Amino acid sequence: MSTASHIHLQRLEAESIRILRQVATDFERPVLLYSVGKDSSVLLHLAIKAFYPAKPPFPLLHVDTTFKFKEMIEFRDATAERLGLELVVYTNPEGLAANTNPFTHGSSRYTDIMKTEALRKALDEGKYDAAIGGARRDEEKSRAKERVFSHRSGGHVWDPKNQRPELWSLYNTRINPGESMRVFPLSNWTETDIWAYIYLQDIPMSELYLAKERPVVERDGALFMVDDERFPLNEGEQPEMRSIRFRTLGCYPLTAAIESTASTLAEVIIEMRSTHSSERSGRLIDKDQAASMEKKKKEGYF
Amino acid sequence: MSAADSAKLDMQQFIELESSKSMLKFITCGSVDDGKSTLIGRLLYDSQLLYDDQLEELKRDSKGRASVEEEIDFSLLVDGLAAEREQGITIDVAYRFFSTTRRKFIVADTPGHEQYTRNMATGASTAEAAVLLIDARLGVSTQTRRHAYILSLVGVKHILLAVNKIDLKDYSQELFEDICTDFDEFAGELGFKSVCAIPISALKGDNITTLSERMPWYRGMPLLTYLEELDPQRDDSFQFRFPVQRVTRPDLDFRGYAGTLAGGEIAVGDEIMVAASLKRSRVKSIVTMDGDLPAASKGDAVTVTLEDEIDISMGDVLHRPGEPLERSNQFQAHLIWMHEDPMLPERSYLMKIGTQMTSVQVTDLKYAIDINTSRHMPATKVDLNGIAVCNFASAQAIAFDAYKENPETGAFILIDRINNNTVGAGMIDFGLHRGQNLSWQSFEINRESRARMKHQKPAVIWFTGLSASGKSTIADILEQRLAAQNRHTYLLDGDNFRHGLNKDLGFTDADRVENIRRVAEVARLMADSGLIVMTAFISPFRRERRMAKEIVGDIDFVEVFVDTPLEICEARDPKGMYARARRGEIPNFTGISSAYEPPERADIHLDAGDRPAEELADEVLRQLQLD
Ligand SMILES: Nc1nc2c(ncn2[C@@H]2O[C@H](COP(=O)(O)OP(=O)(O)OP(=O)(O)O)[C@@H](O)[C@H]2O)c(=O)[nH]1
Ligand SMILES: [Mg+2]
């Protein structure tokens, strides 16, 4: 990476490191939202780099919806262990008590309670004043509008029509009591950049990104992995073993897989280059309603 | 060869190809509805950068939008906020990423609406080039000028003037050329390195990725080719600048300074200096997780360790000993105001420059800039989207470069103390106490020693009052009294200034301010040489007198208000000026057609009226209490 040939990635890396250092310097209780996916993994890698030889001065937070892939949870714990970092896991207790799940409550309500509301509560309980996330502007059109340091008023509300101007790399990190900041060090990375960086830096990734025989059912043309017995099968439905991988990681009942034989990182990247759909197409929550991402973000979703 | 092996090879090629592409950051700007968002959408669409599901969504969303008879409303691709889609305008910047076989692009699509100018400035601050759109039907507008002005202010060097909607004007060559001429007329003085004009239709796709058959008269490149070939001519001649962002101290054996090089380069063994303390040391190591580096250059985020234990903390800036930054608590800057509450000179703001933070106040709002005419206008406040030139005073001295020398170390933002909003963006022109960055050279002969030789304490006695109020007469008598006490004095007044040092100045507001500034600077130098200096200028504005006092700095400054009623001054009228002013022959004559702002609390207030000048001079002498 230190060779001159990857100037573009070097610049992105340096920009992210600068942002991460800024968070650590200007906030009292920052936290890094670690969602186990590829963007989180890059973010975490950059955080380690930013403070080297010290450790990142903030813990990792994972909002566990209870429906994450098993492999994600294993990978998460192994990663925190390997890096010797504090990991805070939060599950919305009320949602848990009500046995909230995507099957009977519907994906939208489930996401509201187990992700959005859970995140708000987790941040409040931890009294975190800055939450660092791995979102990128190229992911979605409302994200393309968001600042690197994105201000949240009390109640985690985002006011997209009234964002602070953000000039040069002079980030305004000031907040009043009760307010908070969402920080996006990967704002200017594209999906291609992420994969190229993972490849070049050899960043450990969840195996779910690589193709393997896994038990799946097909619904409306989308493939879902049956990760445990909670997945309700329809009449006559039988999980079958197919070679699949995932382009993004989330809750297994809401994350569609793609059929693939790409079992190494290089193969995945090469395959990705010829794809015709965006990475978010595999996520159900974006499609529920027009402008749904913006709405969710206003309410505190990442 | 296995699938994995061949993928690895492909991967190598892919990464090589990707990293061989250069990168260009540009923005689209121009007046509201000129077609900026449509153009970006069109670029993404034509360069086949949309995924199937995005395209489908776009077609779905385009239905029922009356604004276009075409199948697709391209602006929907970038106008991502619900409010934007409802109103059909852009409110905030959208950052989009695309690449062609030759180059990667980050484009910021900015709003044209005047209300959201701050968001345009946000996009412009990091852009290397700008596509400035003009609606062919409307030609150059105020907003075109405003955006062009902001582009020049933040230092965007390359302009692509896109004359859009040419389809609605029959692809007229004549119209295109007229608009180009109009633009050149006012943009000539804005200092752009290159301006290239292209007639386009963002909606129909003319001259976007390929040359349009509908404009055979156009002999240039299509827009995308221009963007691919543009050489941004990045300036790499910066001096080494390293603003310290964090002190890294994992254990007692390691003490490093984390930051991003804001200019130049540095190697292990090089000597460095700390801008504030002027302490020196050498670079011991440049640490990264990928291993120590022999050297680092502009843009690199590294951690530096030094040979010596010297006191360095967040906000310090490292430089090479022979290449200092300016250091001062006073400076002049261009300011873009970005908040509904206007900028008021007496108000204190937080200022962030690099990794430094301090409070700051405008000591002199020198002038506002009328973006239509580029003319300077007197102003007492700066409103939303206004641009002005101001003198600032900061609570702590800051280290900086002129913005033109290095934007990283010359740009700052202002933050409201109460609501923490970002309210202003500034670009430093120069420091005001140019002497101050040399203050560390302690001279053997200094003000104290010079004053001691004269057996007196230097001071500046600043007379203010209406024309013919008696300032010069009183000061003159005072000087005689002081001379009689063996004191070394000098009297500065209109006669010895207007004909010499200031003979290049007229009577515009700007010139009046400059006049006072020079008087104050000269008074300071003379007082520094040990003299008791008297000045006799009308100096009608509080702001200027405050500036004078600030310039004089830590030398005693005594404001003497010669309070003679206007009727008496007018009756005296030794040079017939009042009579002429009454006849309207002299514009801006203080007391008649221009205000005199009496001091709120003068150090010495002379109730002048008809008391004899000798008596008044004695009163000043008494109140001065010169030991
Ligand atoms: N005929 C014609 N119409 C165009 C062209 N380009 C844009 N338009 C139309 O002009 C209108 C405004 O386009 P936008 O792209 O939203 O304009 P904008 O400059 O982004 O506007 P703001 O961001 O709100 O300042 C839309 O109805 C477009 O369809 C063009 O080349 N020809
Ligand atoms: Mg627009």
Short mmCIF file of C-alpha atoms in Angstrom, two decimals, chain B residues 173 196 249 394 503 511 523 551:
data_model
loop_
_atom_site.label_atom_id
_atom_site.label_comp_id
_atom_site.label_asym_id
_atom_site.label_seq_id
_atom_site.Cartn_x
_atom_site.Cartn_y
_atom_site.Cartn_z
CA GLN B 173 -24.30 29.58 -32.25
CA CYS B 196 -13.72 26.61 -21.54
CA ARG B 249 1.20 8.34 24.39
CA SER B 394 -8.21 36.42 18.01
CA LYS B 503 -1.34 61.63 -0.57
CA ASP B 511 -9.65 55.47 2.10
CA ALA B 523 1.91 56.77 15.91
CA ILE B 551 -2.90 48.89 16.51
#
